Amino acid sequence: MIEFQDVVKQYNTQTAIDDISFTIGEAEVCVLIGPSGCGKTTSLKLINRMLEPSSGAVLLNGKPVGSFNPEQLRRGIGYVIQSVGLLPHMNVAENVGIVPRLLKWERSRREKRTDELLDLIGLDPGLYRGKYPAQLSGGEAQRIGVARALAADPPVLLMDEPFGAVDPLNREILQLEFAVLQRKLRKTVVFVTHDLDEAIRLADTVVIMKDGRIVQQGQPADILAHPADNFVRQFVGADRALKRLACFQVVDHMQSAETIPREQTAKRQQAPNGDGGQHPVLWVTNADHALVGMLEPDPDHHSAVAYRPYVELHADEVGVRPVASLREALSRILGQGLRAAPVISEEGMVLGEVRLSDIEELNQRGIAR
Ligand SMILES: Nc1ncnc2c1ncn2[C@@H]1O[C@H](COP(=O)(O)OP(=O)(O)OP(=O)(O)O)[C@@H](O)[C@H]1O
Ligand SMILES: [Mg+2]
């Protein structure tokens, strides 16, 4: 879809991009990350011809972007610029409608599209279309910036630190919204960030840059497992094993779980300890099959009974959803002092469990020292 071929970009004597080559597949989210000044924004601008390379070429669908008329090219490429860039004298509807207006869509079509996009990004059109940028929170302004880039439904989206200006909590909300949106829209996205956790959360592939060069590219989990050099090792941090767990979903690492109805707990708990403490956790459910407690195996091999006394549990506190990451599962497991976390459906039913031993094994297998 997008390909950089031996691209060099010089500003006068300074080399901002120093011979980079990489490819971004269709419907892929490629995250460019690296220290300030390493050439991320420059790389984006080479894609939509806001800048021309000094040598090499950027291809879009196999054709050099230099062969397209710049205006036509940009219609197919939405751009969310660094620091939002909403025009202060225009209201939300006018800001979102900039590209459709340039494309001379008639008014009713523009208005319909604006309302559709506001719905899409979770802002009530009736409430927001007439607001001015100064009347928006930071997170709302970021969402409008994304809506504006999506206005003409371009297949390619360039996003330059789109959530950089919001506080960490709201940034996480925007990231989750973006992930959901992208599953629906399936754009080819080039996303620039400073934030490694953001990259891990959103990227199909990560390109790590330094001084205008690519130092490593690949899937987040592979980069965290095998940093190419000391720069990447330092960049991803000493807790890369933990960060890597954020790349895996609970649903892919779930084991079957044993459940028993509440009435049977007394009998099961008193059962003799036949095989020396090698029992699974028994998740206890009520008449609606919702998790209400557990019997944990007694680790004392000499104990007469297999399980410790019944413990009441709150599904919200101990359970994880199938879509959660293994990092979340681990924090539940450690937070509760358990050996596994139950995987819970929206209705509170036990779908399976994630075991601490499986998480440990996944790390031991994947991580290079
Ligand atoms: N118009 C320009 N003229 C001269 N040098 C420039 C120009 N724009 C950028 N540069 C230089 O090119 C290098 C790369 O800049 P770029 O904006 O691509 O960095 P970046 O990775 O986006 O940084 P940041 O994370 O701070 O946004 C920097 O050293 C910058 O000073
Ligand atoms: Mg930049």
mmCIF file of C-alpha atoms and ligand atoms in Angstrom:
data_model
loop_
_atom_site.group_PDB
_atom_site.id
_atom_site.type_symbol
_atom_site.label_atom_id
_atom_site.label_comp_id
_atom_site.label_asym_id
_atom_site.label_seq_id
_atom_site.Cartn_x
_atom_site.Cartn_y
_atom_site.Cartn_z
ATOM 1 C CA MET A 1 0.000 0.000 0.000
ATOM 2 C CA ILE A 2 2.689 2.515 1.077
ATOM 3 C CA GLU A 3 6.359 1.912 0.422
ATOM 4 C CA PHE A 4 9.439 3.973 1.261
ATOM 5 C CA GLN A 5 12.294 3.158 -1.129
ATOM 6 C CA ASP A 6 15.739 4.429 -0.096
ATOM 7 C CA VAL A 7 14.250 7.752 0.934
ATOM 8 C CA VAL A 8 16.577 10.618 1.859
ATOM 9 C CA LYS A 9 15.358 14.051 2.917
ATOM 10 C CA GLN A 10 17.705 16.954 3.428
ATOM 11 C CA TYR A 11 16.799 20.390 4.708
ATOM 12 C CA ASN A 12 19.680 22.510 3.380
ATOM 13 C CA THR A 13 22.693 20.798 4.925
ATOM 14 C CA GLN A 14 20.824 18.789 7.558
ATOM 15 C CA THR A 15 19.831 15.227 6.781
ATOM 16 C CA ALA A 16 16.436 14.641 8.418
ATOM 17 C CA ILE A 17 15.756 11.268 6.763
ATOM 18 C CA ASP A 18 18.802 9.197 6.022
ATOM 19 C CA ASP A 19 17.997 6.409 3.577
ATOM 20 C CA ILE A 20 14.943 4.619 4.920
ATOM 21 C CA SER A 21 13.027 1.769 3.309
ATOM 22 C CA PHE A 22 9.926 0.080 4.693
ATOM 23 C CA THR A 23 6.484 -1.059 3.616
ATOM 24 C CA ILE A 24 3.056 -0.575 5.167
ATOM 25 C CA GLY A 25 0.374 -3.082 4.205
ATOM 26 C CA GLU A 26 -3.257 -2.328 3.474
ATOM 27 C CA ALA A 27 -5.479 -1.833 6.553
ATOM 28 C CA GLU A 28 -2.384 -1.945 8.734
ATOM 29 C CA VAL A 29 -1.593 0.414 11.601
ATOM 30 C CA CYS A 30 2.102 1.295 11.353
ATOM 31 C CA VAL A 31 3.443 3.280 14.292
ATOM 32 C CA LEU A 32 6.527 5.463 13.839
ATOM 33 C CA ILE A 33 8.241 6.064 17.146
ATOM 34 C CA GLY A 34 11.512 7.603 18.293
ATOM 35 C CA PRO A 35 13.027 10.596 20.044
ATOM 36 C CA SER A 36 12.191 14.183 19.143
ATOM 37 C CA GLY A 37 13.785 15.255 15.878
ATOM 38 C CA CYS A 38 14.353 11.722 14.548
ATOM 39 C CA GLY A 39 12.283 12.408 11.410
ATOM 40 C CA LYS A 40 8.775 11.145 12.155
ATOM 41 C CA THR A 41 6.807 14.193 11.002
ATOM 42 C CA THR A 42 9.080 14.539 7.987
ATOM 43 C CA SER A 43 8.291 10.919 7.035
ATOM 44 C CA LEU A 44 4.534 11.592 7.170
ATOM 45 C CA LYS A 45 4.815 14.712 5.045
ATOM 46 C CA LEU A 46 6.717 12.779 2.391
ATOM 47 C CA ILE A 47 3.672 10.512 1.992
ATOM 48 C CA ASN A 48 1.175 13.250 1.119
ATOM 49 C CA ARG A 49 3.733 15.414 -0.731
ATOM 50 C CA MET A 50 3.803 18.236 1.749
ATOM 51 C CA LEU A 51 7.532 17.527 1.321
ATOM 52 C CA GLU A 52 9.452 15.986 -1.579
ATOM 53 C CA PRO A 53 12.296 13.525 -0.973
ATOM 54 C CA SER A 54 15.836 14.591 -1.860
ATOM 55 C CA SER A 55 16.323 11.119 -3.307
ATOM 56 C CA GLY A 56 14.471 7.809 -3.328
ATOM 57 C CA ALA A 57 10.706 7.476 -3.657
ATOM 58 C CA VAL A 58 7.520 6.954 -1.694
ATOM 59 C CA LEU A 59 5.031 4.689 -3.462
ATOM 60 C CA LEU A 60 1.285 4.540 -2.946
ATOM 61 C CA ASN A 61 -0.328 1.400 -4.390
ATOM 62 C CA GLY A 62 2.849 0.828 -6.396
ATOM 63 C CA LYS A 63 2.985 4.318 -7.954
ATOM 64 C CA PRO A 64 5.379 7.071 -6.851
ATOM 65 C CA VAL A 65 3.412 9.737 -4.966
ATOM 66 C CA GLY A 66 5.325 12.242 -7.141
ATOM 67 C CA SER A 67 3.257 11.067 -10.114
ATOM 68 C CA PHE A 68 -0.058 12.119 -8.517
ATOM 69 C CA ASN A 69 -1.479 15.602 -8.590
ATOM 70 C CA PRO A 70 -0.920 16.760 -4.951
ATOM 71 C CA GLU A 71 -4.522 17.836 -4.436
ATOM 72 C CA GLN A 72 -5.914 14.560 -5.698
ATOM 73 C CA LEU A 73 -3.368 12.650 -3.670
ATOM 74 C CA ARG A 74 -4.378 14.421 -0.449
ATOM 75 C CA ARG A 75 -8.057 13.667 -0.991
ATOM 76 C CA GLY A 76 -7.208 10.021 -0.485
ATOM 77 C CA ILE A 77 -5.064 10.723 2.584
ATOM 78 C CA GLY A 78 -6.552 12.069 5.815
ATOM 79 C CA TYR A 79 -4.080 13.976 7.972
ATOM 80 C CA VAL A 80 -4.356 14.568 11.708
ATOM 81 C CA ILE A 81 -1.629 17.107 12.390
ATOM 82 C CA GLN A 82 0.564 17.379 15.460
ATOM 83 C CA SER A 83 -1.286 19.588 18.028
ATOM 84 C CA VAL A 84 -4.826 19.176 16.590
ATOM 85 C CA GLY A 85 -4.917 22.257 14.331
ATOM 86 C CA LEU A 86 -8.632 23.046 14.451
ATOM 87 C CA LEU A 87 -9.319 26.482 12.992
ATOM 88 C CA PRO A 88 -10.463 28.624 15.922
ATOM 89 C CA HIS A 89 -12.862 30.853 13.952
ATOM 90 C CA MET A 90 -14.769 27.888 12.528
ATOM 91 C CA ASN A 91 -17.234 25.792 14.494
ATOM 92 C CA VAL A 92 -17.045 22.003 14.715
ATOM 93 C CA ALA A 93 -19.225 21.375 11.650
ATOM 94 C CA GLU A 94 -17.193 23.813 9.548
ATOM 95 C CA ASN A 95 -13.916 22.320 10.718
ATOM 96 C CA VAL A 96 -15.042 18.770 9.946
ATOM 97 C CA GLY A 97 -16.449 19.931 6.594
ATOM 98 C CA ILE A 98 -13.267 21.542 5.272
ATOM 99 C CA VAL A 99 -12.317 18.791 2.852
ATOM 100 C CA PRO A 100 -15.900 18.064 1.695
ATOM 101 C CA ARG A 101 -16.236 21.808 1.013
ATOM 102 C CA LEU A 102 -13.044 21.762 -1.037
ATOM 103 C CA LEU A 103 -14.515 18.806 -2.898
ATOM 104 C CA LYS A 104 -17.614 20.946 -3.528
ATOM 105 C CA TRP A 105 -20.043 18.534 -1.915
ATOM 106 C CA GLU A 106 -23.423 20.156 -1.612
ATOM 107 C CA ARG A 107 -24.512 21.429 1.777
ATOM 108 C CA SER A 108 -26.958 18.667 2.691
ATOM 109 C CA ARG A 109 -24.412 15.949 1.927
ATOM 110 C CA ARG A 110 -21.763 17.765 3.985
ATOM 111 C CA GLU A 111 -24.109 18.175 6.931
ATOM 112 C CA LYS A 112 -25.132 14.562 6.811
ATOM 113 C CA ARG A 113 -21.510 13.437 6.694
ATOM 114 C CA THR A 114 -20.552 15.719 9.604
ATOM 115 C CA ASP A 115 -23.314 14.351 11.818
ATOM 116 C CA GLU A 116 -22.402 10.794 10.844
ATOM 117 C CA LEU A 117 -18.763 11.416 11.826
ATOM 118 C CA LEU A 118 -19.670 13.064 15.123
ATOM 119 C CA ASP A 119 -21.772 10.011 15.932
ATOM 120 C CA LEU A 120 -18.874 7.787 14.928
ATOM 121 C CA ILE A 121 -16.461 9.491 17.344
ATOM 122 C CA GLY A 122 -19.053 9.489 20.123
ATOM 123 C CA LEU A 123 -20.024 13.176 20.252
ATOM 124 C CA ASP A 124 -23.699 14.182 20.045
ATOM 125 C CA PRO A 125 -24.063 16.160 16.780
ATOM 126 C CA GLY A 126 -26.873 18.330 18.204
ATOM 127 C CA LEU A 127 -24.637 19.385 21.057
ATOM 128 C CA TYR A 128 -21.326 19.698 19.261
ATOM 129 C CA ARG A 129 -21.744 20.771 15.652
ATOM 130 C CA GLY A 130 -22.146 24.453 16.576
ATOM 131 C CA LYS A 131 -19.364 24.605 19.174
ATOM 132 C CA TYR A 132 -16.106 26.458 18.579
ATOM 133 C CA PRO A 133 -12.699 24.870 19.329
ATOM 134 C CA ALA A 134 -12.272 27.059 22.433
ATOM 135 C CA GLN A 135 -15.434 25.446 23.848
ATOM 136 C CA LEU A 136 -14.047 21.890 23.562
ATOM 137 C CA SER A 137 -11.989 19.863 26.008
ATOM 138 C CA GLY A 138 -8.593 18.644 24.839
ATOM 139 C CA GLY A 139 -9.916 15.130 24.218
ATOM 140 C CA GLU A 140 -12.953 16.391 22.308
ATOM 141 C CA ALA A 141 -10.750 18.575 20.110
ATOM 142 C CA GLN A 142 -8.589 15.526 19.341
ATOM 143 C CA ARG A 143 -11.672 13.533 18.365
ATOM 144 C CA ILE A 144 -12.809 16.348 16.050
ATOM 145 C CA GLY A 145 -9.333 16.347 14.492
ATOM 146 C CA VAL A 146 -9.772 12.637 13.723
ATOM 147 C CA ALA A 147 -13.307 13.212 12.369
ATOM 148 C CA ARG A 148 -11.999 15.953 10.079
ATOM 149 C CA ALA A 149 -9.326 13.652 8.681
ATOM 150 C CA LEU A 150 -11.966 10.975 8.026
ATOM 151 C CA ALA A 151 -14.442 13.352 6.353
ATOM 152 C CA ALA A 152 -13.940 12.318 2.743
ATOM 153 C CA ASP A 153 -13.473 8.659 3.754
ATOM 154 C CA PRO A 154 -9.822 8.414 2.623
ATOM 155 C CA PRO A 155 -8.266 4.949 2.544
ATOM 156 C CA VAL A 156 -5.066 6.281 4.152
ATOM 157 C CA LEU A 157 -4.794 8.151 7.442
ATOM 158 C CA LEU A 158 -1.683 9.964 8.650
ATOM 159 C CA MET A 159 -1.806 10.755 12.365
ATOM 160 C CA ASP A 160 0.947 12.855 13.921
ATOM 161 C CA GLU A 161 0.833 12.430 17.702
ATOM 162 C CA PRO A 162 -2.964 12.730 17.553
ATOM 163 C CA PHE A 163 -3.406 12.168 21.290
ATOM 164 C CA GLY A 164 -0.182 13.836 22.428
ATOM 165 C CA ALA A 165 -1.825 16.877 23.988
ATOM 166 C CA VAL A 166 -4.235 15.086 26.353
ATOM 167 C CA ASP A 167 -3.709 13.769 29.864
ATOM 168 C CA PRO A 168 -2.790 10.075 30.267
ATOM 169 C CA LEU A 169 -6.246 8.941 31.370
ATOM 170 C CA ASN A 170 -8.058 10.563 28.449
ATOM 171 C CA ARG A 171 -5.326 9.434 26.102
ATOM 172 C CA GLU A 172 -6.021 5.846 27.047
ATOM 173 C CA ILE A 173 -9.735 6.354 26.372
ATOM 174 C CA LEU A 174 -8.953 7.891 22.959
ATOM 175 C CA GLN A 175 -6.629 4.992 22.139
ATOM 176 C CA LEU A 176 -9.299 2.416 22.958
ATOM 177 C CA GLU A 177 -11.853 4.345 20.892
ATOM 178 C CA PHE A 178 -9.415 4.519 18.024
ATOM 179 C CA ALA A 179 -8.771 0.773 18.199
ATOM 180 C CA VAL A 180 -12.519 0.095 18.029
ATOM 181 C CA LEU A 181 -12.951 2.601 15.171
ATOM 182 C CA GLN A 182 -10.072 1.076 13.219
ATOM 183 C CA ARG A 183 -11.548 -2.418 13.528
ATOM 184 C CA LYS A 184 -14.635 -1.002 11.837
ATOM 185 C CA LEU A 185 -13.010 1.299 9.238
ATOM 186 C CA ARG A 186 -9.850 -0.667 8.394
ATOM 187 C CA LYS A 187 -7.834 2.271 7.096
ATOM 188 C CA THR A 188 -4.160 2.122 6.290
ATOM 189 C CA VAL A 189 -2.778 4.194 9.135
ATOM 190 C CA VAL A 190 0.628 5.750 9.711
ATOM 191 C CA PHE A 191 0.648 6.849 13.327
ATOM 192 C CA VAL A 192 3.390 8.876 14.989
ATOM 193 C CA THR A 193 3.910 8.835 18.734
ATOM 194 C CA HIS A 194 6.470 9.290 21.500
ATOM 195 C CA ASP A 195 4.548 6.955 23.744
ATOM 196 C CA LEU A 196 5.633 3.327 23.718
ATOM 197 C CA ASP A 197 2.527 2.069 25.526
ATOM 198 C CA GLU A 198 0.416 3.770 22.862
ATOM 199 C CA ALA A 199 2.477 2.082 20.151
ATOM 200 C CA ILE A 200 2.067 -1.322 21.791
ATOM 201 C CA ARG A 201 -1.662 -0.825 22.160
ATOM 202 C CA LEU A 202 -2.359 0.279 18.582
ATOM 203 C CA ALA A 203 0.371 -0.977 16.266
ATOM 204 C CA ASP A 204 0.326 -3.902 13.895
ATOM 205 C CA THR A 205 3.921 -2.966 13.128
ATOM 206 C CA VAL A 206 6.280 -0.554 14.840
ATOM 207 C CA VAL A 207 9.108 1.338 13.147
ATOM 208 C CA ILE A 208 11.655 2.667 15.652
ATOM 209 C CA MET A 209 13.629 5.620 14.317
ATOM 210 C CA LYS A 210 16.745 7.429 15.490
ATOM 211 C CA ASP A 211 18.597 10.281 13.756
ATOM 212 C CA GLY A 212 16.688 9.817 10.499
ATOM 213 C CA ARG A 213 17.293 6.087 10.313
ATOM 214 C CA ILE A 214 15.286 2.987 11.115
ATOM 215 C CA VAL A 215 16.861 1.064 13.970
ATOM 216 C CA GLN A 216 14.251 -1.696 14.211
ATOM 217 C CA GLN A 217 10.887 -2.612 12.754
ATOM 218 C CA GLY A 218 8.500 -5.438 13.444
ATOM 219 C CA GLN A 219 5.557 -6.532 15.538
ATOM 220 C CA PRO A 220 5.486 -4.984 19.019
ATOM 221 C CA ALA A 221 5.811 -8.334 20.813
ATOM 222 C CA ASP A 222 8.884 -9.290 18.755
ATOM 223 C CA ILE A 223 10.606 -5.965 19.317
ATOM 224 C CA LEU A 224 9.997 -6.199 23.056
ATOM 225 C CA ALA A 225 11.272 -9.769 23.095
ATOM 226 C CA HIS A 226 14.351 -9.081 20.945
ATOM 227 C CA PRO A 227 15.537 -5.461 20.969
ATOM 228 C CA ALA A 228 17.978 -5.057 18.076
ATOM 229 C CA ASP A 229 20.549 -3.001 19.967
ATOM 230 C CA ASN A 230 21.210 -1.042 23.141
ATOM 231 C CA PHE A 231 19.322 1.998 21.910
ATOM 232 C CA VAL A 232 16.129 -0.028 21.442
ATOM 233 C CA ARG A 233 16.759 -1.908 24.675
ATOM 234 C CA GLN A 234 16.913 1.382 26.565
ATOM 235 C CA PHE A 235 14.055 2.854 24.603
ATOM 236 C CA VAL A 236 11.649 0.017 25.441
ATOM 237 C CA GLY A 237 12.762 -0.032 29.081
ATOM 238 C CA ALA A 238 13.777 -2.579 31.670
ATOM 239 C CA ASP A 239 10.168 -3.698 32.138
ATOM 240 C CA ARG A 240 9.820 -4.842 28.530
ATOM 241 C CA ALA A 241 8.719 -8.304 29.664
ATOM 242 C CA LEU A 242 5.733 -6.724 31.402
ATOM 243 C CA LYS A 243 5.024 -4.383 28.508
ATOM 244 C CA ARG A 244 5.122 -7.323 26.152
ATOM 245 C CA LEU A 245 2.222 -8.927 28.009
ATOM 246 C CA ALA A 246 0.083 -6.032 26.753
ATOM 247 C CA CYS A 247 0.505 -7.459 23.214
ATOM 248 C CA PHE A 248 -1.426 -10.647 24.004
ATOM 249 C CA GLN A 249 -5.142 -11.072 24.500
ATOM 250 C CA VAL A 250 -6.683 -13.150 27.243
ATOM 251 C CA VAL A 251 -8.936 -14.993 24.793
ATOM 252 C CA ASP A 252 -5.888 -16.492 23.043
ATOM 253 C CA HIS A 253 -4.341 -17.803 26.269
ATOM 254 C CA MET A 254 -7.393 -18.972 28.142
ATOM 255 C CA GLN A 255 -7.647 -22.488 29.599
ATOM 256 C CA SER A 256 -10.820 -24.304 30.417
ATOM 257 C CA ALA A 257 -11.981 -23.699 33.964
ATOM 258 C CA GLU A 258 -13.840 -25.964 36.364
ATOM 259 C CA THR A 259 -17.005 -24.545 37.863
ATOM 260 C CA ILE A 260 -19.298 -25.940 40.553
ATOM 261 C CA PRO A 261 -22.642 -24.738 41.889
ATOM 262 C CA ARG A 262 -22.689 -23.000 45.264
ATOM 263 C CA GLU A 263 -24.561 -25.900 46.943
ATOM 264 C CA GLN A 264 -21.712 -28.311 46.286
ATOM 265 C CA THR A 265 -18.943 -26.273 47.863
ATOM 266 C CA ALA A 266 -19.137 -27.810 51.368
ATOM 267 C CA LYS A 267 -18.986 -31.345 50.013
ATOM 268 C CA ARG A 268 -16.138 -30.642 47.574
ATOM 269 C CA GLN A 269 -14.115 -28.727 50.126
ATOM 270 C CA GLN A 270 -14.282 -31.645 52.555
ATOM 271 C CA ALA A 271 -13.295 -34.214 49.941
ATOM 272 C CA PRO A 272 -10.123 -36.080 50.912
ATOM 273 C CA ASN A 273 -6.853 -34.788 49.443
ATOM 274 C CA GLY A 274 -6.292 -37.741 47.125
ATOM 275 C CA ASP A 275 -3.360 -36.708 44.927
ATOM 276 C CA GLY A 276 -1.349 -34.355 47.086
ATOM 277 C CA GLY A 277 -2.607 -30.872 46.298
ATOM 278 C CA GLN A 278 -2.644 -31.146 42.481
ATOM 279 C CA HIS A 279 -6.123 -29.716 41.995
ATOM 280 C CA PRO A 280 -7.446 -26.963 39.775
ATOM 281 C CA VAL A 281 -9.167 -23.923 41.241
ATOM 282 C CA LEU A 282 -12.922 -24.519 41.470
ATOM 283 C CA TRP A 283 -14.893 -21.435 40.461
ATOM 284 C CA VAL A 284 -18.210 -21.331 42.276
ATOM 285 C CA THR A 285 -21.328 -20.069 40.527
ATOM 286 C CA ASN A 286 -24.876 -19.160 41.561
ATOM 287 C CA ALA A 287 -28.156 -20.292 40.007
ATOM 288 C CA ASP A 288 -27.634 -17.814 37.119
ATOM 289 C CA HIS A 289 -24.195 -19.344 36.425
ATOM 290 C CA ALA A 290 -22.514 -16.121 37.559
ATOM 291 C CA LEU A 291 -19.240 -16.241 39.493
ATOM 292 C CA VAL A 292 -19.714 -15.772 43.239
ATOM 293 C CA GLY A 293 -16.678 -17.420 44.823
ATOM 294 C CA MET A 294 -14.007 -20.089 44.661
ATOM 295 C CA LEU A 295 -12.377 -23.061 46.293
ATOM 296 C CA GLU A 296 -8.618 -22.825 46.123
ATOM 297 C CA PRO A 297 -6.498 -25.958 46.341
ATOM 298 C CA ASP A 298 -4.698 -26.313 49.666
ATOM 299 C CA PRO A 299 -0.983 -26.136 48.816
ATOM 300 C CA ASP A 300 -0.136 -28.102 51.955
ATOM 301 C CA HIS A 301 0.387 -31.633 50.643
ATOM 302 C CA HIS A 302 -0.229 -33.102 54.049
ATOM 303 C CA SER A 303 -3.593 -31.433 54.438
ATOM 304 C CA ALA A 304 -6.432 -33.899 54.938
ATOM 305 C CA VAL A 305 -8.804 -32.080 52.570
ATOM 306 C CA ALA A 306 -8.195 -30.945 49.010
ATOM 307 C CA TYR A 307 -9.401 -27.361 49.259
ATOM 308 C CA ARG A 308 -9.236 -24.385 51.571
ATOM 309 C CA PRO A 309 -12.485 -22.976 52.912
ATOM 310 C CA TYR A 310 -14.874 -21.292 50.516
ATOM 311 C CA VAL A 311 -13.994 -17.677 49.584
ATOM 312 C CA GLU A 312 -16.529 -15.209 48.228
ATOM 313 C CA LEU A 313 -15.393 -13.269 45.139
ATOM 314 C CA HIS A 314 -16.607 -10.246 43.204
ATOM 315 C CA ALA A 315 -16.416 -10.936 39.496
ATOM 316 C CA ASP A 316 -15.579 -7.269 38.790
ATOM 317 C CA GLU A 317 -12.543 -7.418 41.045
ATOM 318 C CA VAL A 318 -10.978 -10.755 40.111
ATOM 319 C CA GLY A 319 -12.287 -11.414 36.615
ATOM 320 C CA VAL A 320 -10.930 -10.337 33.237
ATOM 321 C CA ARG A 321 -12.766 -10.021 29.952
ATOM 322 C CA PRO A 322 -11.698 -12.097 26.929
ATOM 323 C CA VAL A 323 -10.572 -8.906 25.151
ATOM 324 C CA ALA A 324 -8.348 -7.809 28.059
ATOM 325 C CA SER A 325 -4.577 -8.100 27.764
ATOM 326 C CA LEU A 326 -2.407 -10.571 29.635
ATOM 327 C CA ARG A 327 -0.886 -7.574 31.388
ATOM 328 C CA GLU A 328 -4.277 -6.812 32.914
ATOM 329 C CA ALA A 329 -4.753 -10.489 33.769
ATOM 330 C CA LEU A 330 -1.398 -10.552 35.537
ATOM 331 C CA SER A 331 -2.231 -7.494 37.590
ATOM 332 C CA ARG A 332 -5.523 -9.136 38.650
ATOM 333 C CA ILE A 333 -3.745 -12.345 39.575
ATOM 334 C CA LEU A 334 -1.031 -10.588 41.581
ATOM 335 C CA GLY A 335 -3.449 -8.088 43.090
ATOM 336 C CA GLN A 336 -5.645 -10.875 44.436
ATOM 337 C CA GLY A 337 -2.864 -13.264 45.331
ATOM 338 C CA LEU A 338 -4.358 -16.020 43.181
ATOM 339 C CA ARG A 339 -2.790 -18.542 40.830
ATOM 340 C CA ALA A 340 -5.296 -17.844 38.047
ATOM 341 C CA ALA A 341 -7.801 -15.188 37.026
ATOM 342 C CA PRO A 342 -11.279 -16.216 35.857
ATOM 343 C CA VAL A 343 -12.302 -15.032 32.391
ATOM 344 C CA ILE A 344 -15.757 -13.541 32.673
ATOM 345 C CA SER A 345 -18.421 -12.782 30.065
ATOM 346 C CA GLU A 346 -20.430 -9.589 30.205
ATOM 347 C CA GLU A 347 -23.142 -11.504 32.066
ATOM 348 C CA GLY A 348 -20.647 -12.606 34.715
ATOM 349 C CA MET A 349 -20.358 -16.203 33.488
ATOM 350 C CA VAL A 350 -17.045 -18.039 33.772
ATOM 351 C CA LEU A 351 -15.670 -18.676 30.264
ATOM 352 C CA GLY A 352 -12.297 -20.023 31.330
ATOM 353 C CA GLU A 353 -9.223 -19.020 33.295
ATOM 354 C CA VAL A 354 -5.808 -17.482 32.708
ATOM 355 C CA ARG A 355 -3.075 -19.134 34.740
ATOM 356 C CA LEU A 356 -0.039 -17.478 36.246
ATOM 357 C CA SER A 357 2.055 -20.478 35.187
ATOM 358 C CA ASP A 358 1.058 -19.946 31.522
ATOM 359 C CA ILE A 359 1.991 -16.264 31.668
ATOM 360 C CA GLU A 360 5.367 -17.135 33.194
ATOM 361 C CA GLU A 361 5.988 -19.715 30.522
ATOM 362 C CA LEU A 362 5.058 -17.303 27.723
ATOM 363 C CA ASN A 363 7.643 -14.862 29.044
ATOM 364 C CA GLN A 364 10.361 -17.442 29.485
ATOM 365 C CA ARG A 365 9.868 -18.705 25.956
ATOM 366 C CA GLY A 366 9.727 -15.276 24.288
ATOM 367 C CA ILE A 367 12.180 -12.990 26.001
ATOM 368 C CA ALA A 368 15.847 -12.825 25.062
ATOM 369 C CA ARG A 369 18.205 -11.875 27.889
HETATM 370 N N1 LIG B 1 11.557 22.996 7.648
HETATM 371 C C1 LIG B 1 12.679 22.534 8.204
HETATM 372 N N2 LIG B 1 13.868 23.105 7.925
HETATM 373 C C2 LIG B 1 15.005 22.640 8.455
HETATM 374 N N3 LIG B 1 15.088 21.582 9.275
HETATM 375 C C3 LIG B 1 13.926 20.968 9.608
HETATM 376 C C4 LIG B 1 12.674 21.423 9.077
HETATM 377 N N4 LIG B 1 11.706 20.604 9.578
HETATM 378 C C5 LIG B 1 12.331 19.704 10.369
HETATM 379 N N5 LIG B 1 13.662 19.922 10.384
HETATM 380 C C6 LIG B 1 14.667 19.104 11.106
HETATM 381 O O1 LIG B 1 14.555 17.775 10.671
HETATM 382 C C7 LIG B 1 14.679 16.847 11.764
HETATM 383 C C8 LIG B 1 13.456 15.947 11.801
HETATM 384 O O2 LIG B 1 12.302 16.730 12.115
HETATM 385 P P1 LIG B 1 10.872 16.095 12.340
HETATM 386 O O3 LIG B 1 9.919 17.216 12.478
HETATM 387 O O4 LIG B 1 10.618 15.117 11.267
HETATM 388 O O5 LIG B 1 11.101 15.345 13.721
HETATM 389 P P2 LIG B 1 10.058 14.510 14.610
HETATM 390 O O6 LIG B 1 10.620 13.141 14.713
HETATM 391 O O7 LIG B 1 8.703 14.678 14.083
HETATM 392 O O8 LIG B 1 10.216 15.234 16.027
HETATM 393 P P3 LIG B 1 9.101 15.524 17.170
HETATM 394 O O9 LIG B 1 8.939 14.249 17.901
HETATM 395 O O10 LIG B 1 9.769 16.574 18.022
HETATM 396 O O11 LIG B 1 7.862 16.015 16.499
HETATM 397 C C9 LIG B 1 14.850 17.713 12.986
HETATM 398 O O12 LIG B 1 16.208 17.739 13.322
HETATM 399 C C10 LIG B 1 14.371 19.089 12.585
HETATM 400 O O13 LIG B 1 15.096 20.093 13.249
HETATM 401 MG MG MG B 2 6.982 15.630 14.802
#
